Amino acid sequence: MKNFSGSALFLDRSDINTDEIIPAKYLTENSKQDLKPFILEDLTLAGFDQSRDIDKAGVIVTRANFGCGSSREHAVWVFEVNDINVVIAEGFARIFRQNMFNCGMLAIELPAADIDTIMAMGADVQIAVDLEAATLTAKGNQEVTFDFDLNSFDKDLVGAGGWLAYADSKY
Amino acid sequence: MGKTTAEKIFAAHRRDNPSGENVVLDLDVVMCHEITTPIAINDLVERGLDRVFDPTKIKVVIDHVTPSKDSKTATQAKILREWAHRQNIKDFFDVGANGVCHALFPEKGFIRPGNTVIMGDSHTCTHGAFGAFAAGVGTTDLEVGILKGVCSFRLPATMKVNINGTLPDGVYAKDVILKIIKDLTVNGATDKVMEFVGPVVDEMTMESRMTLCNMAIEAGATCGICMPDRVTAEYLWPFISGAYSTVDEAVADFSKWHSDADADYDSEITFDVAELVPQVTYGFKPDEVKDVPDMEGTPVNQVYIGSCTNGRIEDLREAAKILQGRTLAPGVRGILAPATPLVYSTALAEGIIQIFMAAGFCVTNPTCGACLGMSNGVLAAGEVCASTTNRNFNGRMGKGGMVHLMSPLSAAAAAVKGCITDPRNI
Ligand code: SF4
């Protein structure tokens, strides 16, 4: 199983789309590793600096409808190859969310008020996920634990290491 | 309690229920293109799983960048081509026979009412126009689809979208869907199936229904769906005439997929189009939409007519009505990308290509081209394009470029005026 903890990177905007996460011109790469430098290249967001922020980030915390737009799984792989295996958001576009679990990664939905709380914890927030308990703990200038919904199928996908391994053994 | 179309399709294709919320469906059609499939193929090969569940149910096209523009895109095409050959996939469309996936595959009759369809492409929702459940998926779902013929989905919640009234002159399916997305926002139908019903949809051609369903994803929807009817049966007739003795018989059979009158909808919205005017996007999200008259005079550098949204023959016919006897405004570049070889040859036969060329347009081969900024019409920073495509994301058609989405008629009007302008005044 992957590492589901790390330093939080706040992307405080709704509707961040897949073209912003990884522009189409990089879809000609045939290896996931080659995508690495281009993460969030077209995202213009006050306070976000790709060259400064990505190295230390382990968990993305963001707003509503994250990952909308294209079906490109490159948008998930570019996080994976940058050691970011958890995205916490108010909500996800369906395909992006499914792609995360299909890769054995976590797309966690929290209410807007909880996202507010995490984003108000200061600039250095550490997040750790407990998959069995379906809780996550955020530690900044305070420490708070949140429950989240994780349905049994999504949990099984993460446990199996993704949908291909799951489906290959079951169907 | 009755069922919606999507619920009926799910019930007929259910392979497994891995949880109370999730179902695994058997797939009728798995479609592949050269951008998202080669990585799936490479991964399957690496895992020693280089097989396909049923070569007759897999449809393959090279469409996004074709003919290949450089070594990388040539490699993607080669991986797909060799795989299709190796796996004995007969429905493979290469240079000369290829076109934009969501225009080409319907034209070949591959999508039927009641089908389950996936593709590694978000605009797969287009095929719901045939009364199918068709959803865009990522590469892993595509891999499993190729290998096992199944895909997992959450149980569908359906949003009923009633479209009432009569479309005014100069207003098209594109304007209707832009208005719907404006009202719903880009997140308004997330995880839902949008079922388009009402007199306006009943009157629409299959081409217009595809335009409508194509952009369901821009409101976040999993799929758009139209009820399969006589229009559907007549469109599909060349492909289904062996299965039914008359069109009437096909129409009657298709009705089994219609939502029941007492079906349980997640939500319901109603639009009246009687007062609708041409619509256009102004920002970097497809829900940032205004009436064309409110954008009157916005200068454009390029006009792009094509894509899976509006590159079909009726779109070209509408644009040609304005371009006939007129030319591009000074300083404006016009690009026409007919969506398929059949659209291209039909437009040639009808004299439409000549009208575009006389107006000063460049006519490209059928391809996605500028739509996603990978070839054939990428914008420079600061440039503006009036486009019949479906996405205006920042950087979509080239870094620093701005895309205004609109109907083919509005795009043609922009071409001859050099700015966004109300096509009804031309
Ligand atoms: S025309 Fe554009 S939206 Fe349609 S499949 Fe091609 S790239 Fe995607």
XYZ file of C-alpha atoms and ligand atoms in Angstrom:
605
model
C 0.000 0.000 0.000
C 1.090 3.552 -0.678
C 2.115 6.221 1.823
C -0.993 8.191 2.822
C 0.568 10.978 4.838
C 2.622 14.099 4.377
C 2.798 17.819 4.282
C -0.379 19.536 3.062
C -0.421 21.700 -0.053
C -3.466 23.984 -0.093
C -5.024 24.693 -3.482
C -7.756 27.042 -2.361
C -10.001 27.122 -5.422
C -12.897 25.085 -6.816
C -13.057 23.502 -10.281
C -9.321 22.919 -10.750
C -9.352 21.002 -14.023
C -7.207 18.278 -15.525
C -5.706 20.621 -18.119
C -4.370 22.703 -15.230
C -3.052 19.584 -13.490
C -1.297 18.276 -16.605
C -1.633 20.095 -19.948
C -2.608 18.081 -23.040
C 0.716 18.705 -24.735
C 2.344 16.269 -22.310
C -0.077 13.459 -23.158
C 2.396 12.199 -25.735
C 4.658 10.923 -22.938
C 4.520 7.156 -22.673
C 5.999 6.888 -19.186
C 4.476 8.131 -15.947
C 7.873 9.290 -14.630
C 8.324 11.634 -17.595
C 5.254 13.595 -16.457
C 6.863 14.516 -13.129
C 8.149 18.066 -13.815
C 4.893 19.229 -15.421
C 2.609 18.865 -12.383
C 0.077 21.715 -12.076
C 1.996 23.620 -14.752
C -0.993 25.605 -16.007
C -2.465 26.354 -12.583
C -2.375 30.051 -11.815
C -3.418 30.532 -8.217
C -2.410 33.279 -5.811
C 0.183 31.954 -3.361
C 0.954 28.807 -5.389
C 4.460 28.432 -6.774
C 5.025 25.113 -8.504
C 8.827 25.201 -8.242
C 8.682 25.937 -4.503
C 5.637 23.969 -3.297
C 5.647 20.555 -4.960
C 8.826 19.043 -3.502
C 7.581 19.074 0.073
C 3.926 18.319 -0.644
C 2.515 14.900 0.276
C -1.226 15.616 0.456
C -3.338 18.052 -1.582
C -6.153 19.900 0.204
C -8.564 21.677 -2.102
C -12.142 22.760 -2.735
C -15.083 21.545 -4.876
C -15.119 19.628 -8.174
C -11.403 18.875 -8.198
C -10.131 17.175 -11.356
C -12.964 18.195 -13.649
C -12.544 18.047 -17.403
C -10.613 15.408 -19.265
C -10.541 11.704 -18.373
C -6.727 11.640 -18.537
C -5.350 9.439 -15.771
C -2.123 11.380 -16.291
C -3.675 13.841 -13.801
C -3.487 11.123 -11.142
C -0.123 9.697 -12.232
C 1.517 13.119 -12.088
C 0.599 13.254 -8.380
C 1.705 9.641 -7.860
C 5.172 10.220 -9.355
C 5.517 13.302 -7.149
C 4.755 11.146 -4.051
C 1.339 12.701 -3.519
C -1.113 9.846 -2.938
C -3.954 11.640 -1.165
C -6.213 14.451 -2.335
C -8.692 15.874 0.178
C -11.468 17.984 -1.317
C -15.027 19.147 -0.840
C -15.798 17.075 -3.922
C -14.329 15.486 -7.043
C -15.206 15.110 -10.674
C -16.338 11.501 -11.112
C -13.621 10.292 -13.466
C -10.762 11.827 -11.471
C -12.072 10.326 -8.251
C -12.434 6.886 -9.815
C -8.957 7.142 -11.353
C -7.484 7.833 -7.892
C -9.002 4.690 -6.342
C -8.249 2.705 -9.512
C -4.573 3.518 -8.882
C -4.835 2.562 -5.215
C -4.757 6.219 -4.158
C -7.136 8.152 -1.913
C -9.669 10.802 -2.939
C -11.204 11.902 0.357
C -14.282 14.099 0.563
C -14.775 16.393 3.546
C -17.439 19.071 4.142
C -16.439 22.649 3.280
C -16.262 23.579 6.972
C -13.648 20.877 7.623
C -11.583 22.068 4.647
C -11.811 25.591 6.118
C -10.548 24.256 9.447
C -7.550 22.514 7.859
C -6.658 25.522 5.732
C -6.767 27.735 8.842
C -4.179 25.623 10.695
C -1.217 27.600 9.406
C 1.275 27.158 6.612
C 2.821 23.904 7.857
C 0.150 21.241 8.271
C 0.977 17.532 8.485
C -1.734 15.079 7.482
C -1.947 11.377 8.271
C -4.699 9.004 7.141
C -5.855 5.957 9.090
C -7.516 3.786 6.462
C -8.934 1.201 8.863
C -10.602 3.828 11.025
C -11.484 6.048 8.026
C -10.116 9.072 9.838
C -7.492 11.647 9.037
C -5.507 13.748 11.428
C -4.295 17.213 10.528
C -1.591 18.734 12.720
C -0.676 22.400 12.387
C -1.113 25.063 15.015
C -3.687 22.635 16.430
C -4.466 18.961 15.906
C -7.850 17.788 14.668
C -9.099 14.375 13.583
C -11.845 14.080 10.963
C -13.994 11.097 9.979
C -14.556 10.485 6.311
C -16.725 8.119 4.275
C -14.899 5.254 2.625
C -17.112 2.666 1.015
C -16.045 -0.951 1.132
C -15.388 -1.209 -2.610
C -13.114 1.841 -2.666
C -11.288 0.469 0.357
C -10.880 -2.904 -1.364
C -9.407 -1.165 -4.428
C -6.805 0.555 -2.265
C -6.086 -2.724 -0.462
C -5.667 -4.593 -3.749
C -3.326 -1.903 -5.103
C -5.876 -0.730 -7.669
C -8.687 -1.837 -9.966
C -6.601 -3.874 -12.391
C -5.293 -6.185 -9.694
C -8.769 -6.370 -8.130
C -10.542 -7.109 -11.409
C -7.912 -9.554 -12.639
C -8.338 -11.705 -9.559
C -12.130 -11.460 -9.471
C -13.531 -11.397 -13.041
C -41.624 2.013 -8.981
C -40.543 2.428 -12.594
C -36.987 2.721 -13.829
C -34.994 5.347 -15.702
C -33.180 4.454 -18.923
C -29.863 4.302 -17.060
C -31.346 2.013 -14.394
C -32.708 -0.319 -17.066
C -29.307 -0.452 -18.780
C -27.578 -1.107 -15.451
C -30.043 -3.880 -14.607
C -29.463 -5.539 -17.985
C -25.646 -5.422 -17.689
C -25.004 -6.066 -14.010
C -22.086 -8.454 -13.500
C -21.404 -7.825 -9.839
C -22.318 -5.694 -6.838
C -19.052 -5.173 -4.981
C -20.836 -2.891 -2.505
C -24.248 -1.389 -1.942
C -23.269 1.687 -3.943
C -21.147 0.178 -6.696
C -21.959 -2.073 -9.603
C -19.731 -3.750 -12.132
C -21.246 -3.706 -15.612
C -20.639 -5.900 -18.642
C -19.574 -3.711 -21.568
C -20.935 -3.796 -25.118
C -18.407 -1.388 -26.632
C -14.896 -0.371 -25.556
C -13.480 2.451 -27.667
C -9.822 3.404 -27.874
C -7.755 6.286 -29.233
C -4.045 6.909 -29.424
C -3.707 9.355 -26.529
C -4.976 7.304 -23.594
C -4.688 3.724 -24.878
C -0.949 3.197 -25.565
C -0.060 3.481 -21.865
C -2.793 0.917 -21.123
C -1.387 -1.399 -23.794
C 2.184 -1.029 -22.506
C 1.036 -1.750 -18.970
C -0.923 -4.849 -20.007
C 2.103 -6.107 -21.945
C 4.381 -5.519 -18.946
C 2.021 -7.440 -16.690
C 1.874 -10.362 -19.117
C -1.817 -9.627 -19.774
C -1.636 -8.694 -23.458
C -5.118 -9.963 -24.350
C -8.530 -8.488 -25.167
C -11.906 -9.740 -23.910
C -13.564 -9.646 -27.343
C -11.949 -8.065 -30.428
C -15.345 -7.451 -32.048
C -16.409 -5.185 -29.181
C -13.307 -3.006 -29.296
C -13.277 -0.010 -31.657
C -10.009 1.778 -32.298
C -9.114 5.054 -33.965
C -6.126 7.342 -34.277
C -7.754 10.761 -34.141
C -6.212 13.277 -31.765
C -2.990 13.925 -33.646
C -3.190 12.506 -37.148
C -1.274 12.232 -39.428
C 1.338 12.042 -36.666
C 3.209 15.314 -36.173
C 6.405 14.149 -34.493
C 8.228 11.089 -33.187
C 6.241 10.907 -29.964
C 2.810 10.993 -31.596
C 4.058 8.604 -34.296
C 5.068 6.195 -31.528
C 1.626 6.444 -29.922
C 0.008 5.691 -33.276
C 2.383 2.792 -33.861
C 1.655 1.201 -30.476
C -2.087 1.402 -31.141
C -1.804 0.189 -34.745
C 0.348 -2.817 -33.896
C -1.884 -3.742 -30.972
C -5.064 -3.588 -33.073
C -3.390 -5.851 -35.623
C -2.011 -8.250 -33.010
C -5.373 -8.522 -31.225
C -7.289 -9.027 -34.478
C -9.391 -5.893 -33.953
C -11.082 -5.301 -37.288
C -12.674 -1.952 -36.483
C -9.450 0.033 -36.534
C -9.341 3.390 -38.308
C -6.012 4.775 -39.461
C -4.979 7.746 -41.612
C -7.332 8.101 -44.552
C -10.215 6.356 -42.784
C -9.969 8.067 -39.413
C -11.937 10.868 -37.845
C -12.841 12.261 -34.437
C -13.884 9.262 -32.310
C -17.254 10.570 -31.104
C -18.273 11.479 -34.644
C -16.795 8.453 -36.418
C -18.057 5.610 -34.212
C -21.728 6.691 -34.260
C -21.515 7.087 -38.033
C -20.344 3.464 -38.286
C -23.404 2.323 -36.326
C -21.352 0.969 -33.423
C -23.573 2.427 -30.704
C -27.068 1.027 -30.147
C -29.833 1.811 -27.676
C -29.321 0.058 -24.365
C -25.551 -0.348 -24.871
C -22.884 0.145 -22.224
C -19.934 2.033 -23.663
C -16.637 3.267 -22.239
C -13.641 5.074 -23.676
C -10.586 6.736 -22.238
C -12.058 10.077 -23.180
C -14.357 12.327 -21.203
C -16.638 13.182 -24.133
C -17.753 9.564 -24.443
C -21.000 10.902 -22.957
C -21.798 11.910 -26.572
C -23.009 8.383 -27.365
C -25.829 8.635 -24.856
C -27.640 10.376 -27.727
C -28.490 6.840 -28.908
C -30.112 5.853 -25.609
C -26.901 4.191 -24.431
C -25.016 4.502 -21.152
C -21.690 5.871 -22.337
C -19.046 7.187 -19.981
C -15.532 8.521 -20.169
C -13.024 6.660 -18.034
C -9.339 6.754 -17.165
C -6.627 4.457 -18.423
C -6.983 1.849 -15.662
C -10.726 1.477 -16.295
C -9.887 1.237 -19.981
C -7.320 -1.501 -19.312
C -9.797 -3.535 -17.320
C -12.434 -2.915 -20.009
C -10.057 -4.195 -22.698
C -9.001 -7.198 -20.644
C -12.227 -8.230 -18.904
C -15.076 -6.392 -20.625
C -16.296 -4.844 -17.372
C -16.295 -1.459 -15.671
C -17.376 -0.287 -12.225
C -19.797 2.566 -11.660
C -21.772 3.961 -8.793
C -25.513 3.449 -9.134
C -26.787 6.123 -11.502
C -28.779 9.052 -10.175
C -30.658 10.620 -13.056
C -31.368 14.314 -13.556
C -34.307 14.847 -15.902
C -33.725 17.850 -18.149
C -36.927 18.970 -19.874
C -36.314 21.174 -22.896
C -39.527 22.874 -23.927
C -40.565 25.388 -26.567
C -39.376 25.757 -30.154
C -35.826 26.725 -31.083
C -35.778 30.246 -32.549
C -33.937 30.902 -35.824
C -30.176 31.043 -35.388
C -30.282 29.081 -32.122
C -28.986 25.510 -32.015
C -28.308 22.533 -29.771
C -24.959 24.131 -28.867
C -26.698 27.237 -27.550
C -29.117 25.079 -25.563
C -26.396 23.057 -23.865
C -24.276 26.148 -23.145
C -27.286 27.720 -21.447
C -27.945 24.549 -19.445
C -24.302 24.402 -18.292
C -24.436 28.092 -17.372
C -27.437 27.454 -15.132
C -26.192 24.178 -13.632
C -22.509 25.226 -13.320
C -19.581 22.919 -14.120
C -20.328 20.888 -10.999
C -24.132 20.844 -11.206
C -24.548 17.343 -12.585
C -21.496 15.618 -11.084
C -22.039 11.853 -10.680
C -25.402 12.148 -12.436
C -26.873 11.000 -15.711
C -28.519 13.894 -17.575
C -31.611 12.670 -19.363
C -32.599 15.137 -22.103
C -36.319 15.018 -22.916
C -39.096 17.214 -24.237
C -40.325 18.529 -27.575
C -37.065 20.252 -28.506
C -35.105 17.011 -28.129
C -37.806 15.028 -29.958
C -37.394 17.377 -32.921
C -33.589 17.218 -32.931
C -31.554 15.235 -35.438
C -29.080 12.674 -34.111
C -26.311 15.180 -34.852
C -27.939 17.776 -32.602
C -28.615 15.221 -29.875
C -24.928 14.292 -29.986
C -23.993 17.975 -29.572
C -26.291 18.123 -26.537
C -24.967 14.939 -24.912
C -21.346 15.771 -25.832
C -21.214 18.615 -23.347
C -22.998 16.837 -20.456
C -19.526 16.221 -18.984
C -18.980 19.999 -18.852
C -21.692 20.101 -16.177
C -19.933 17.170 -14.498
C -22.386 14.491 -15.691
C -21.352 10.878 -16.170
C -23.477 10.577 -19.289
C -26.121 12.410 -21.290
C -29.025 10.300 -22.512
C -31.770 10.836 -25.110
C -34.692 8.444 -25.542
C -34.114 6.226 -28.596
C -36.940 6.857 -31.065
C -37.759 7.025 -34.770
C -34.954 9.530 -35.392
C -32.527 7.065 -33.787
C -33.911 4.133 -35.749
C -33.726 5.975 -39.064
C -30.138 7.052 -38.400
C -29.162 3.484 -37.529
C -31.262 1.817 -40.223
C -28.384 0.845 -42.565
C -26.867 -1.083 -39.644
C -29.980 -2.609 -38.082
C -32.066 -3.491 -41.121
C -30.980 -7.108 -40.727
C -32.312 -7.259 -37.191
C -35.699 -5.600 -37.783
C -38.085 -5.944 -40.701
C -39.262 -2.314 -40.520
C -38.237 0.952 -38.889
C -41.498 0.787 -36.915
C -40.440 -2.511 -35.440
C -37.095 -1.018 -34.378
C -38.835 2.008 -32.859
C -41.137 -0.270 -30.865
C -38.211 -2.365 -29.663
C -36.151 0.697 -28.707
C -38.972 1.923 -26.501
C -38.152 -0.755 -23.964
C -35.194 1.431 -22.972
C -37.325 4.523 -22.343
C -37.579 5.746 -18.778
C -40.869 4.660 -17.222
C -43.466 7.329 -16.509
C -43.200 6.585 -12.780
C -39.383 6.449 -12.738
C -37.689 7.953 -9.722
C -35.485 10.905 -10.649
C -32.768 12.384 -8.486
C -33.786 15.841 -9.673
C -35.623 17.550 -12.492
C -35.075 20.868 -14.268
C -36.949 22.567 -17.083
C -35.748 24.954 -19.772
C -37.859 26.878 -22.214
C -35.899 27.796 -25.324
C -38.489 30.081 -26.936
C -36.581 33.227 -25.875
C -33.079 31.745 -26.086
C -30.502 33.729 -28.060
C -27.085 32.506 -29.320
C -24.741 31.721 -26.414
C -20.972 32.082 -26.010
C -18.422 31.439 -23.259
C -16.313 34.321 -21.987
C -13.897 32.791 -19.421
C -11.915 29.641 -18.763
C -14.827 27.501 -17.583
C -17.652 26.137 -19.747
C -20.250 27.587 -17.362
C -18.983 31.126 -17.927
C -21.554 31.828 -20.593
C -23.176 34.997 -21.910
C -25.643 35.907 -24.625
C -23.748 36.592 -27.852
C -25.115 40.176 -28.057
C -23.418 40.863 -24.688
C -20.044 39.934 -26.210
C -20.643 41.774 -29.491
C -17.432 43.217 -30.922
C -14.930 41.014 -29.046
C -12.095 40.640 -31.606
C -10.932 37.174 -32.673
C -7.726 36.033 -34.397
C -8.845 32.559 -35.366
C -12.083 30.710 -36.053
C -12.125 26.949 -35.580
C -14.991 24.831 -36.867
C -14.768 21.141 -36.067
C -14.509 18.640 -33.160
C -16.780 15.994 -31.685
C -19.167 18.744 -30.608
C -19.756 20.534 -33.899
C -17.759 19.040 -36.763
C -20.634 17.097 -38.318
C -22.287 17.711 -41.664
C -25.240 19.708 -40.320
C -22.775 21.969 -38.489
C -20.854 22.610 -41.702
C -24.110 23.275 -43.551
C -25.140 25.884 -40.989
C -21.763 27.630 -41.098
C -21.791 27.573 -44.902
C -25.078 29.501 -44.919
C -23.192 32.487 -43.539
C -19.918 31.922 -45.396
C -21.604 31.602 -48.789
C -20.468 34.582 -50.876
C -18.503 36.097 -47.981
C -14.862 36.079 -46.954
C -12.891 36.044 -43.725
C -12.500 39.449 -42.126
C -8.984 40.876 -42.635
C -6.488 39.386 -40.182
C -8.697 36.445 -39.195
C -7.580 32.864 -39.792
C -10.278 30.256 -40.464
C -9.780 26.535 -39.923
C -12.299 23.859 -40.819
C -11.730 20.295 -39.607
C -14.570 18.090 -40.866
C -15.013 15.492 -38.123
C -14.938 12.373 -40.319
C -14.085 11.332 -43.879
C -17.824 10.925 -44.566
C -18.514 14.460 -43.342
C -15.644 15.666 -45.538
C -16.786 13.854 -48.667
C -20.416 14.839 -48.146
C -19.363 18.466 -47.710
C -17.304 18.199 -50.902
C -20.246 16.747 -52.821
C -22.564 19.485 -51.542
C -20.141 22.273 -52.487
C -19.646 23.217 -48.838
C -15.871 22.748 -48.888
C -15.751 25.130 -51.858
C -17.716 27.722 -49.878
C -15.292 27.468 -46.956
C -12.270 27.672 -49.245
C -13.657 30.602 -51.202
C -14.173 32.351 -47.879
C -10.487 31.837 -47.145
C -10.636 28.896 -44.716
C -7.920 26.295 -44.411
C -9.510 22.842 -44.601
C -7.673 20.189 -42.579
C -8.116 16.437 -42.522
C -10.530 14.950 -39.976
C -8.776 15.157 -36.575
C -9.167 16.657 -33.102
C -6.534 19.187 -34.104
C -6.748 22.513 -32.345
C -9.539 21.395 -29.981
C -7.051 20.249 -27.364
C -4.124 22.271 -28.594
C -2.050 19.353 -29.818
C -1.890 20.200 -33.528
C -3.480 22.073 -36.452
C -4.265 25.492 -35.070
C -2.620 26.013 -31.689
C -2.914 29.618 -30.479
C -0.051 31.893 -29.517
C -0.197 33.667 -26.166
C -2.685 36.514 -26.264
C -4.598 35.141 -29.253
C -8.346 34.603 -29.275
C -10.294 31.846 -31.032
C -13.999 31.598 -31.802
C -14.477 27.852 -31.623
C -17.191 25.235 -32.045
C -15.404 22.898 -29.611
C -16.447 22.061 -26.050
C -13.708 23.254 -23.687
C -12.362 26.708 -22.949
C -9.959 25.772 -20.155
C -6.949 28.013 -19.667
C -4.280 26.802 -22.096
C -6.585 24.331 -23.834
C -5.838 25.519 -27.378
C -2.340 26.738 -26.556
C -0.680 28.408 -23.589
C -1.937 31.958 -23.084
C -4.717 31.613 -25.660
C -8.404 32.371 -25.117
C -11.183 30.189 -26.531
C -14.794 31.329 -26.883
C -17.158 28.395 -27.360
C -20.142 28.923 -29.627
C -22.314 27.346 -32.316
C -21.084 26.821 -35.903
C -23.371 29.632 -37.059
C -21.944 32.054 -34.480
C -18.390 30.964 -35.348
C -19.015 31.601 -39.044
C -20.416 35.017 -38.175
C -17.268 35.785 -36.166
C -15.177 34.687 -39.151
C -16.697 37.189 -41.547
C -16.917 40.061 -39.030
C -13.588 39.497 -37.254
C -15.273 39.663 -33.881
C -17.950 37.925 -31.868
C -21.239 39.013 -33.391
C -24.873 37.996 -33.438
C -25.261 35.595 -36.384
C -28.945 36.504 -36.697
C -27.940 39.945 -37.974
C -25.917 38.646 -40.917
S -12.567 16.797 -30.693
Fe -11.740 17.661 -28.804
S -13.157 17.108 -27.180
Fe -13.611 15.825 -28.968
S -12.474 13.920 -28.633
Fe -11.169 15.286 -29.846
S -9.939 16.407 -28.346
Fe -11.637 15.496 -27.239
